[in-house]
N, CA, C and O atoms as a MOPAC input file, in Angstrom:
PM7 MOZYME 1SCF
protein

 N   -101.01900 1   -39.68700 1   -38.52900 1
 C   -100.30500 1   -40.07300 1   -37.39900 1
 C   -100.89600 1   -41.37700 1   -36.73000 1
 O   -101.80800 1   -41.34400 1   -35.90400 1
 N   -100.23800 1   -42.60000 1   -37.20300 1
 C   -100.62200 1   -43.83000 1   -36.70100 1
 C    -99.62700 1   -44.27200 1   -35.96700 1
 O    -98.40600 1   -44.19000 1   -36.09700 1
 N   -100.66200 1   -45.00300 1   -34.76900 1
 C    -99.18800 1   -45.84900 1   -33.60400 1
 C    -99.48400 1   -47.38800 1   -34.03100 1
 O   -100.12000 1   -47.74300 1   -35.02400 1
 N    -98.99000 1   -48.06300 1   -33.23900 1
 C    -98.81400 1   -48.92700 1   -33.29400 1
 C   -100.18400 1   -50.11300 1   -33.49100 1
 O   -100.06100 1   -51.31400 1   -33.73200 1
 N   -101.11100 1   -49.55500 1   -33.35500 1
 C   -102.28300 1   -50.54300 1   -33.50800 1
 C   -102.95900 1   -50.62000 1   -34.56200 1
 O   -103.72600 1   -51.50500 1   -34.94000 1
 N   -102.53000 1   -49.26700 1   -35.22800 1
 C   -103.15500 1   -48.37800 1   -36.20800 1
 C   -104.19200 1   -46.81600 1   -36.13100 1
 O   -104.29400 1   -46.26900 1   -35.03300 1
 N   -104.73800 1   -46.34800 1   -37.07200 1
 C   -105.36100 1   -45.55700 1   -36.74000 1
 C   -106.96700 1   -45.15500 1   -37.71900 1
 O   -107.22600 1   -45.91100 1   -38.65500 1
 N   -107.58400 1   -44.40400 1   -37.53100 1
 C   -108.62600 1   -44.43100 1   -38.67100 1
 C   -108.50000 1   -43.80100 1   -39.76300 1
 O   -109.36600 1   -43.93500 1   -40.62800 1
 N   -107.07100 1   -42.73500 1   -40.02500 1
 C   -107.00700 1   -42.22600 1   -40.38600 1
 C   -106.03300 1   -42.92700 1   -41.66600 1
 O   -105.65600 1   -42.21900 1   -42.60000 1
 N   -105.71000 1   -44.28600 1   -41.58800 1
 C   -104.70300 1   -44.76600 1   -42.74800 1
 C   -106.34300 1   -45.38500 1   -43.75500 1
 O   -107.53100 1   -45.23600 1   -43.46800 1
 N   -105.87600 1   -45.87400 1   -44.60100 1
 C   -106.49100 1   -45.98200 1   -45.97600 1
 C   -107.36300 1   -47.36500 1   -45.59600 1
 O   -108.57700 1   -47.44800 1   -45.78400 1
 N   -106.57100 1   -48.39100 1   -45.05200 1
 C   -106.80000 1   -49.15000 1   -44.80600 1
 C   -108.60100 1   -49.24700 1   -44.08200 1
 O   -109.60700 1   -49.89200 1   -44.37900 1
 N   -108.34100 1   -48.48400 1   -43.29700 1
 C   -109.59000 1   -48.68200 1   -42.34900 1
 C   -110.77500 1   -47.85300 1   -43.39100 1
 O   -111.93000 1   -48.23200 1   -43.59000 1
 N   -110.31700 1   -47.01500 1   -43.78600 1
 C   -111.48900 1   -45.99800 1   -44.46500 1
 C   -112.29700 1   -46.72100 1   -45.74700 1
 O   -113.43000 1   -46.47500 1   -46.16100 1
 N   -111.21000 1   -47.80600 1   -46.28200 1
 C   -111.88800 1   -48.89100 1   -47.29800 1
 C   -112.79800 1   -49.99500 1   -46.35300 1
 O   -113.99300 1   -50.09800 1   -46.63000 1
 N   -112.31500 1   -50.69600 1   -45.40200 1
 C   -113.65300 1   -51.26200 1   -44.64400 1
 C   -114.59600 1   -50.00600 1   -44.10500 1
 O   -115.76900 1   -50.35600 1   -44.23700 1
 N   -114.52900 1   -48.98500 1   -43.67800 1
 C   -115.74300 1   -48.37700 1   -43.39200 1
 C   -116.42400 1   -48.25000 1   -44.30500 1
 O   -117.60400 1   -48.25200 1   -43.95700 1
 N   -116.22400 1   -48.08100 1   -45.83600 1
 C   -116.56900 1   -48.14400 1   -47.25600 1
 C   -117.47000 1   -49.10500 1   -47.20500 1
 O   -118.67800 1   -48.91900 1   -47.06300 1
 N   -116.77500 1   -50.44300 1   -47.34800 1
 C   -117.16300 1   -51.54700 1   -46.96100 1
 C   -118.72600 1   -52.12900 1   -46.44700 1
 O   -119.68200 1   -52.69400 1   -46.97800 1
 N   -118.34800 1   -51.61200 1   -45.04500 1
 C   -119.52000 1   -51.89600 1   -43.85300 1
 C   -120.91000 1   -51.15500 1   -44.83200 1
 O   -122.04800 1   -51.61200 1   -44.93600 1
 N   -120.44100 1   -50.09800 1   -45.35800 1
 C   -121.72500 1   -48.96300 1   -45.16800 1
 C   -122.84500 1   -49.53900 1   -46.37300 1
 O   -123.97700 1   -49.10300 1   -46.58500 1
 N   -121.82700 1   -51.14200 1   -47.38000 1
 C   -122.58800 1   -51.15900 1   -48.71900 1
 C   -123.78700 1   -51.80100 1   -47.89100 1
 O   -123.75600 1   -52.15800 1   -46.71300 1
 N   -124.77700 1   -51.85600 1   -48.72500 1
 C   -125.85400 1   -52.60800 1   -48.54300 1
 C   -125.54300 1   -54.42900 1   -49.43800 1
 O   -124.90500 1   -54.64800 1   -50.46800 1
 N   -126.13800 1   -55.23100 1   -48.71000 1
 C   -126.05600 1   -56.11800 1   -48.46400 1
 C   -127.60200 1   -57.07200 1   -49.20300 1
 O   -128.57300 1   -57.34700 1   -48.49700 1
 N   -127.52100 1   -57.40800 1   -50.55600 1
 C   -128.96800 1   -57.89800 1   -50.83300 1
 C   -128.51700 1   -60.00000 1   -51.12200 1
 O   -127.40900 1   -60.34200 1   -51.53500 1
 N   -129.19000 1   -60.61600 1   -50.92100 1
 C   -129.25100 1   -61.94700 1   -51.17700 1
 C   -128.33700 1   -62.09900 1   -50.02800 1
 O   -128.56500 1   -61.44100 1   -49.01300 1
 N   -127.18300 1   -63.01200 1   -50.08800 1
 C   -126.24200 1   -64.11500 1   -49.38700 1
 C   -127.07500 1   -65.17900 1   -48.89000 1
 O   -128.08500 1   -65.73200 1   -49.32600 1
 N   -126.41300 1   -65.30300 1   -47.91900 1
 C   -126.92100 1   -66.80200 1   -47.07800 1
 C   -128.17900 1   -66.52400 1   -46.51900 1
 O   -129.04000 1   -67.40100 1   -46.58400 1
 N   -128.50500 1   -65.12300 1   -45.81600 1
 C   -129.78900 1   -64.85700 1   -45.89000 1
 C   -131.14300 1   -64.30300 1   -46.68300 1
 O   -131.98700 1   -63.48600 1   -46.31400 1
 N   -131.05400 1   -64.85700 1   -47.58200 1
 C   -131.89900 1   -64.07700 1   -48.48900 1
 C   -133.14300 1   -65.21300 1   -48.15000 1
 O   -133.09200 1   -66.24600 1   -47.48300 1
 N   -133.89800 1   -64.79300 1   -48.64300 1
 C   -135.35200 1   -65.30400 1   -47.98900 1
 C   -135.96100 1   -66.94400 1   -49.40500 1
 O   -136.38600 1   -66.85500 1   -50.55700 1
 N   -135.74900 1   -67.92700 1   -48.70500 1
 C   -135.69200 1   -68.84400 1   -49.09200 1
 C   -136.99200 1   -69.42600 1   -49.37000 1
 O   -137.92300 1   -68.70500 1   -49.01200 1
 N   -137.45200 1   -70.98500 1   -50.13000 1
 C   -138.80700 1   -71.54600 1   -50.07700 1
 C   -138.51700 1   -72.06600 1   -48.91300 1
 O   -137.33800 1   -72.16400 1   -48.57200 1
 N   -139.59200 1   -72.51100 1   -48.06200 1
 C   -139.42300 1   -73.47300 1   -47.47700 1
 C   -138.43700 1   -74.96700 1   -47.74400 1
 O   -137.40400 1   -75.14200 1   -47.09700 1
 N   -138.72000 1   -75.54700 1   -48.34000 1
 C   -138.03400 1   -76.54900 1   -48.92500 1
 C   -136.73400 1   -76.37800 1   -49.29800 1
 O   -136.01000 1   -77.37200 1   -49.24900 1
 N   -136.28300 1   -75.34800 1   -49.65600 1
 C   -135.32300 1   -75.03100 1   -49.70500 1
 C   -134.25200 1   -75.03500 1   -48.79000 1
 O   -133.18700 1   -75.64600 1   -48.88900 1
 N   -134.69400 1   -74.19300 1   -47.77100 1
 C   -133.93500 1   -73.78900 1   -46.50200 1
 C   -133.97900 1   -75.54200 1   -46.01500 1
 O   -132.83800 1   -75.94500 1   -45.79400 1
 N   -135.08100 1   -76.63600 1   -45.81400 1
 C   -134.75300 1   -77.67500 1   -45.42200 1
 C   -133.66900 1   -78.54200 1   -45.56400 1
 O   -133.03400 1   -79.21000 1   -44.74800 1
 N   -133.55300 1   -78.31500 1   -47.37500 1
 C   -132.60600 1   -78.85200 1   -47.81900 1
 C   -131.36500 1   -78.72600 1   -47.61300 1
 O   -130.68600 1   -79.75200 1   -47.65200 1
 N   -130.79100 1   -77.57900 1   -47.36700 1
 C   -129.77100 1   -76.57500 1   -46.91500 1
 C   -129.40400 1   -77.16100 1   -45.59900 1
 O   -128.22500 1   -77.36300 1   -45.30800 1
 N   -130.62200 1   -77.50300 1   -44.61000 1
 C   -130.41100 1   -77.71100 1   -43.23100 1
 C   -129.57600 1   -79.26000 1   -43.56500 1
 O   -128.42200 1   -79.55100 1   -43.24900 1
 N   -130.27100 1   -79.84000 1   -44.07300 1
 C   -129.98700 1   -81.35600 1   -44.21500 1
 C   -128.63400 1   -81.45200 1   -44.78400 1
 O   -127.93200 1   -82.26100 1   -44.17800 1
 N   -128.09100 1   -80.88600 1   -45.73300 1
 C   -126.67900 1   -80.75400 1   -46.04400 1
 C   -125.91500 1   -80.41700 1   -45.13900 1
 O   -124.79500 1   -80.91400 1   -45.02100 1
 N   -126.52100 1   -79.26800 1   -44.12700 1
 C   -125.41400 1   -78.95800 1   -43.33000 1
 C   -125.08100 1   -79.68900 1   -42.15100 1
 O   -124.22900 1   -79.33400 1   -41.33600 1
 N   -125.93400 1   -80.95400 1   -42.06900 1
 C   -126.14200 1   -81.93400 1   -40.71000 1
 C   -125.56200 1   -82.84900 1   -41.46000 1
 O   -125.27700 1   -83.69100 1   -40.60800 1
 N   -125.07000 1   -83.39700 1   -42.79400 1
 C   -124.63800 1   -84.24700 1   -43.33100 1
 C   -122.98400 1   -83.90200 1   -43.32900 1
 O   -122.09900 1   -84.75100 1   -43.22700 1
 N   -122.81600 1   -82.64900 1   -43.44700 1
 C   -121.47600 1   -81.90000 1   -43.22300 1
 C   -120.69100 1   -82.07300 1   -41.94300 1
 O   -119.47200 1   -82.15600 1   -41.79700 1
 N   -121.81400 1   -82.11400 1   -40.91000 1
 C   -120.97500 1   -81.85000 1   -39.90800 1
 C   -121.14500 1   -83.18800 1   -39.34600 1
 O   -120.36900 1   -83.41300 1   -38.41700 1
 N   -121.89700 1   -84.08500 1   -39.63100 1
 C   -121.20800 1   -85.84600 1   -39.22000 1
 C   -120.20800 1   -86.25200 1   -40.26800 1
 O   -119.65200 1   -87.35000 1   -40.23300 1
 N   -119.98200 1   -85.34000 1   -41.21400 1
 C   -118.59600 1   -86.54100 1   -41.71700 1
 C   -117.56300 1   -85.23100 1   -41.43700 1
 O   -116.92400 1   -84.79400 1   -42.39400 1
 N   -117.41500 1   -84.61200 1   -40.09200 1
 C   -116.29200 1   -84.21500 1   -39.92300 1
 C   -116.18500 1   -84.81700 1   -37.89000 1
 O   -115.46400 1   -84.41300 1   -36.97800 1
 N   -117.20500 1   -85.82700 1   -37.93000 1
 C   -116.64100 1   -86.57400 1   -36.92600 1
 C   -116.14300 1   -87.41300 1   -36.60900 1
 O   -116.66400 1   -88.43500 1   -37.05700 1
 N   -115.02300 1   -87.63800 1   -35.79400 1
 C   -114.42500 1   -88.58900 1   -35.64500 1
 C   -115.34800 1   -89.79100 1   -34.80700 1
 O   -115.72400 1   -89.85900 1   -33.63700 1
 N   -115.47300 1   -90.45400 1   -35.67500 1
 C   -116.28300 1   -91.61800 1   -34.69200 1
 C   -115.36400 1   -92.38500 1   -34.11100 1
 O   -114.19400 1   -92.28300 1   -34.47800 1
 N   -115.69800 1   -93.20700 1   -33.19100 1
 C   -114.90700 1   -94.25900 1   -32.10400 1
 C   -114.58500 1   -95.79500 1   -32.89900 1
 O   -114.99300 1   -95.92700 1   -34.05200 1
 N   -114.16900 1   -96.43000 1   -32.52500 1
 C   -113.35400 1   -97.94000 1   -33.15300 1
 C   -114.85700 1   -98.77100 1   -32.05400 1
 O   -115.77600 1   -98.46600 1   -31.29400 1
 N   -114.31300 1   -99.73300 1   -32.58900 1
 C   -115.35200 1  -100.89300 1   -32.04500 1
 C   -114.95200 1  -100.91300 1   -30.20000 1
 O   -115.74300 1  -100.72600 1   -29.27500 1
 N   -113.44800 1  -101.21000 1   -30.12400 1
 C   -112.62900 1  -101.55800 1   -28.81500 1
 C   -112.87700 1  -100.00900 1   -28.21200 1
 O   -112.51700 1   -99.88400 1   -27.04200 1
 N   -113.41000 1   -98.88100 1   -28.81100 1
 C   -112.90400 1   -97.62800 1   -27.83200 1
 C   -114.64900 1   -98.00800 1   -27.59300 1
 O   -114.73600 1   -98.35100 1   -26.41400 1
 N   -115.58900 1   -98.05200 1   -28.03900 1
 C   -116.86400 1   -98.28800 1   -28.35600 1
 C   -117.09100 1   -99.00700 1   -26.60300 1
 O   -117.61700 1   -98.62000 1   -25.56000 1
 N   -116.51500 1   -99.96300 1   -26.96500 1
 C   -116.64700 1  -100.97800 1   -25.60400 1
 C   -116.29300 1  -100.81400 1   -24.51200 1
 O   -116.70100 1  -101.34600 1   -23.47900 1
 N   -115.07700 1   -99.65400 1   -24.75100 1
 C   -114.59100 1   -99.59400 1   -23.41100 1
 C   -115.26900 1   -98.36900 1   -22.56700 1
 O   -115.36800 1   -98.23500 1   -21.34700 1
 N   -115.67600 1   -97.57200 1   -23.57000 1
 C   -116.57200 1   -96.39200 1   -22.61300 1
 C   -117.74700 1   -97.00200 1   -22.52800 1
 O   -118.37800 1   -96.30700 1   -21.73100 1
 N   -118.74100 1   -98.29400 1   -23.02800 1
 C   -120.06700 1   -98.84900 1   -22.51600 1
 C   -119.20800 1   -99.27100 1   -21.27900 1
 O   -119.22800 1   -98.28000 1   -20.54900 1
 N   -118.65300 1   -99.99900 1   -20.83300 1
 C   -118.37700 1  -100.95100 1   -20.00000 1
 C   -117.81100 1   -99.87800 1   -19.04200 1
 O   -117.81400 1  -100.29300 1   -17.88300 1
 N   -117.33900 1   -98.65500 1   -19.17100 1
 C   -117.15200 1   -97.59900 1   -18.03100 1
 C   -118.08800 1   -97.03200 1   -17.44400 1
 O   -118.14800 1   -96.89300 1   -16.22200 1
 N   -118.97900 1   -96.61700 1   -18.31000 1
 C   -120.43100 1   -95.86200 1   -18.00300 1
 C   -121.27200 1   -97.26400 1   -17.16300 1
 O   -121.79800 1   -96.98500 1   -16.08600 1
 N   -121.35800 1   -98.40400 1   -17.55400 1
 C   -122.28200 1   -99.40300 1   -16.72800 1
 C   -121.75600 1   -99.52200 1   -15.65100 1
 O   -122.37900 1   -99.32800 1   -14.60800 1
 N   -120.54100 1   -99.85300 1   -15.68800 1
 C   -119.57400 1  -100.06100 1   -14.08600 1
 C   -119.94100 1   -98.66800 1   -13.07100 1
 O   -120.38800 1   -98.73700 1   -11.92600 1
 N   -119.58600 1   -97.27900 1   -13.91500 1
 C   -119.93700 1   -96.37700 1   -12.97000 1
 C   -121.37700 1   -96.31500 1   -12.27600 1
 O   -121.59900 1   -96.11300 1   -11.08200 1
 N   -122.46100 1   -96.57200 1   -13.47400 1
 C   -123.60200 1   -96.20000 1   -13.06700 1
 C   -123.89900 1   -97.38200 1   -11.88600 1
 O   -124.48500 1   -97.15300 1   -10.82800 1
 N   -123.47800 1   -98.41000 1   -12.21500 1
 C   -123.64900 1   -99.67700 1   -10.63700 1
 C   -122.88000 1   -99.31800 1    -9.64200 1
 O   -123.24300 1   -99.54400 1    -8.48700 1
 N   -121.90200 1   -98.80900 1    -9.86600 1
 C   -121.70000 1   -97.96100 1    -8.14200 1
 C   -122.15000 1   -97.15200 1    -7.92200 1
 O   -122.11900 1   -96.82500 1    -6.73600 1
 N   -122.75000 1   -96.42300 1    -8.72600 1
 C   -123.22300 1   -94.99100 1    -7.94400 1
 C   -125.05200 1   -95.82400 1    -7.67500 1
 O   -125.74800 1   -95.16400 1    -6.90300 1
 N   -125.57300 1   -96.81400 1    -8.11400 1
 C   -126.19800 1   -97.07800 1    -7.94500 1
 C   -126.18800 1   -98.09900 1    -6.11100 1
 O   -127.13500 1   -98.21700 1    -5.33400 1
 N   -125.11900 1   -98.51100 1    -6.00400 1
 C   -124.72900 1   -98.97900 1    -4.78500 1
 C   -124.78500 1   -98.57100 1    -3.63400 1
 O   -125.30000 1   -98.96000 1    -2.58500 1
 N   -123.70200 1   -97.04500 1    -4.22200 1
 C   -123.76300 1   -95.73800 1    -3.28000 1
 C   -125.22200 1   -95.39000 1    -3.00100 1
 O   -125.45300 1   -95.54100 1    -1.80100 1
 N   -126.06500 1   -95.06500 1    -3.54500 1
 C   -127.34300 1   -94.21900 1    -3.08100 1
 C   -127.73000 1   -95.53900 1    -1.94500 1
 O   -127.79300 1   -95.36900 1    -0.72800 1
 N   -127.99300 1   -97.01100 1    -2.72400 1
 C   -128.19000 1   -97.71200 1    -2.25300 1
 C   -127.81700 1   -97.78700 1    -0.77600 1
 O   -128.85900 1   -97.62800 1    -0.14000 1
 N   -127.12700 1   -97.90200 1    -0.23000 1
 C   -126.25700 1   -97.50600 1     1.10600 1
 C   -126.62500 1   -96.34000 1     1.84600 1
 O   -126.89600 1   -96.37800 1     3.04600 1
 N   -126.63500 1   -95.51100 1     1.28600 1
 C   -126.88300 1   -94.20200 1     1.73400 1
 C   -128.73200 1   -94.55900 1     1.86900 1
 O   -129.22300 1   -94.43100 1     2.99000 1
 N   -129.13300 1   -94.74600 1     1.35900 1
 C   -130.78800 1   -95.04100 1     1.82900 1
 C   -130.74100 1   -95.66200 1     2.57700 1
 O   -131.28800 1   -95.31300 1     3.62300 1
 N   -130.05900 1   -96.97000 1     2.51200 1
 C   -130.66200 1   -97.71600 1     3.80600 1
 C   -129.94900 1   -97.07100 1     5.09100 1
 O   -130.69000 1   -97.01900 1     6.07200 1
 N   -129.08600 1   -96.73800 1     5.21100 1
 C   -128.28200 1   -96.06900 1     6.72700 1
 C   -129.28600 1   -94.95800 1     6.78500 1
 O   -129.57400 1   -94.78400 1     7.96900 1
 N   -129.88600 1   -94.20100 1     6.06900 1
 C   -130.80000 1   -93.14900 1     6.45600 1
 C   -132.28000 1   -93.95700 1     6.82100 1
 O   -132.93100 1   -93.44200 1     7.73000 1
 N   -132.63800 1   -94.72900 1     6.41300 1
 C   -133.43000 1   -95.46300 1     6.62600 1
 C   -133.67200 1   -95.84200 1     8.24200 1
 O   -134.40500 1   -95.40100 1     9.12700 1
 N   -132.60200 1   -96.95600 1     8.14200 1
 C   -132.02500 1   -97.09500 1     9.70000 1
 C   -132.23700 1   -95.60100 1    11.08800 1
 O   -132.62800 1   -95.41800 1    12.24100 1
 N   -131.71300 1   -94.95700 1    10.03500 1
 C   -131.40600 1   -93.83000 1    11.17400 1
 C   -132.48800 1   -93.22800 1    11.52400 1
 O   -132.66800 1   -92.68700 1    12.61400 1
 N   -133.37400 1   -93.29700 1    10.49400 1
 C   -134.42600 1   -92.30200 1    10.91400 1
 C   -135.77000 1   -93.38600 1    12.03200 1
 O   -136.45000 1   -92.90100 1    12.93600 1
 N   -135.79800 1   -94.99000 1    11.54000 1
 C   -136.49400 1   -95.70400 1    13.22500 1
 C   -135.86100 1   -95.86200 1    13.98300 1
 O   -136.32600 1   -96.51600 1    14.91700 1
 N   -134.13900 1   -95.29700 1    14.12100 1
 C   -133.97000 1   -95.48100 1    15.63200 1
 C   -134.51200 1   -94.16000 1    15.88700 1
 O   -135.65200 1   -94.28000 1    16.33600 1
 N   -134.13900 1   -92.89100 1    15.77600 1
 C   -134.82000 1   -91.65800 1    15.74400 1
 C   -136.15800 1   -91.62100 1    16.46700 1
 O   -136.39400 1   -91.53000 1    17.67100 1
 N   -136.91200 1   -91.70800 1    15.49500 1
 C   -138.56300 1   -91.87600 1    15.39400 1
 C   -139.13000 1   -93.65800 1    16.21600 1
 O   -140.35100 1   -93.63800 1    16.37000 1
 N   -138.90700 1   -94.13500 1    16.38700 1
 C   -139.20800 1   -95.08900 1    16.78100 1
 C   -139.65200 1   -96.65300 1    16.67000 1
 O   -139.90300 1   -97.29700 1    17.68800 1

């Protein structure tokens, strides 16, 4: 009897169970020498870098400007708070 989701009694489920019991030899995780693993690692790095969408020069300039302005504003804010706390401590303690 099969419900909407399926049942273990269906032939598809039996095929999947039989496939999962088979032992795997080799594959991606097979023992390889250190140089082959290093070469594979660098090939994967290059493949991932090709997927990256790099910003244009104008976008990079805009992003850099925004970061620099934000850092300057945060430096100013921390300076004002530090200056205020310094004067408050001098007023309280003497």
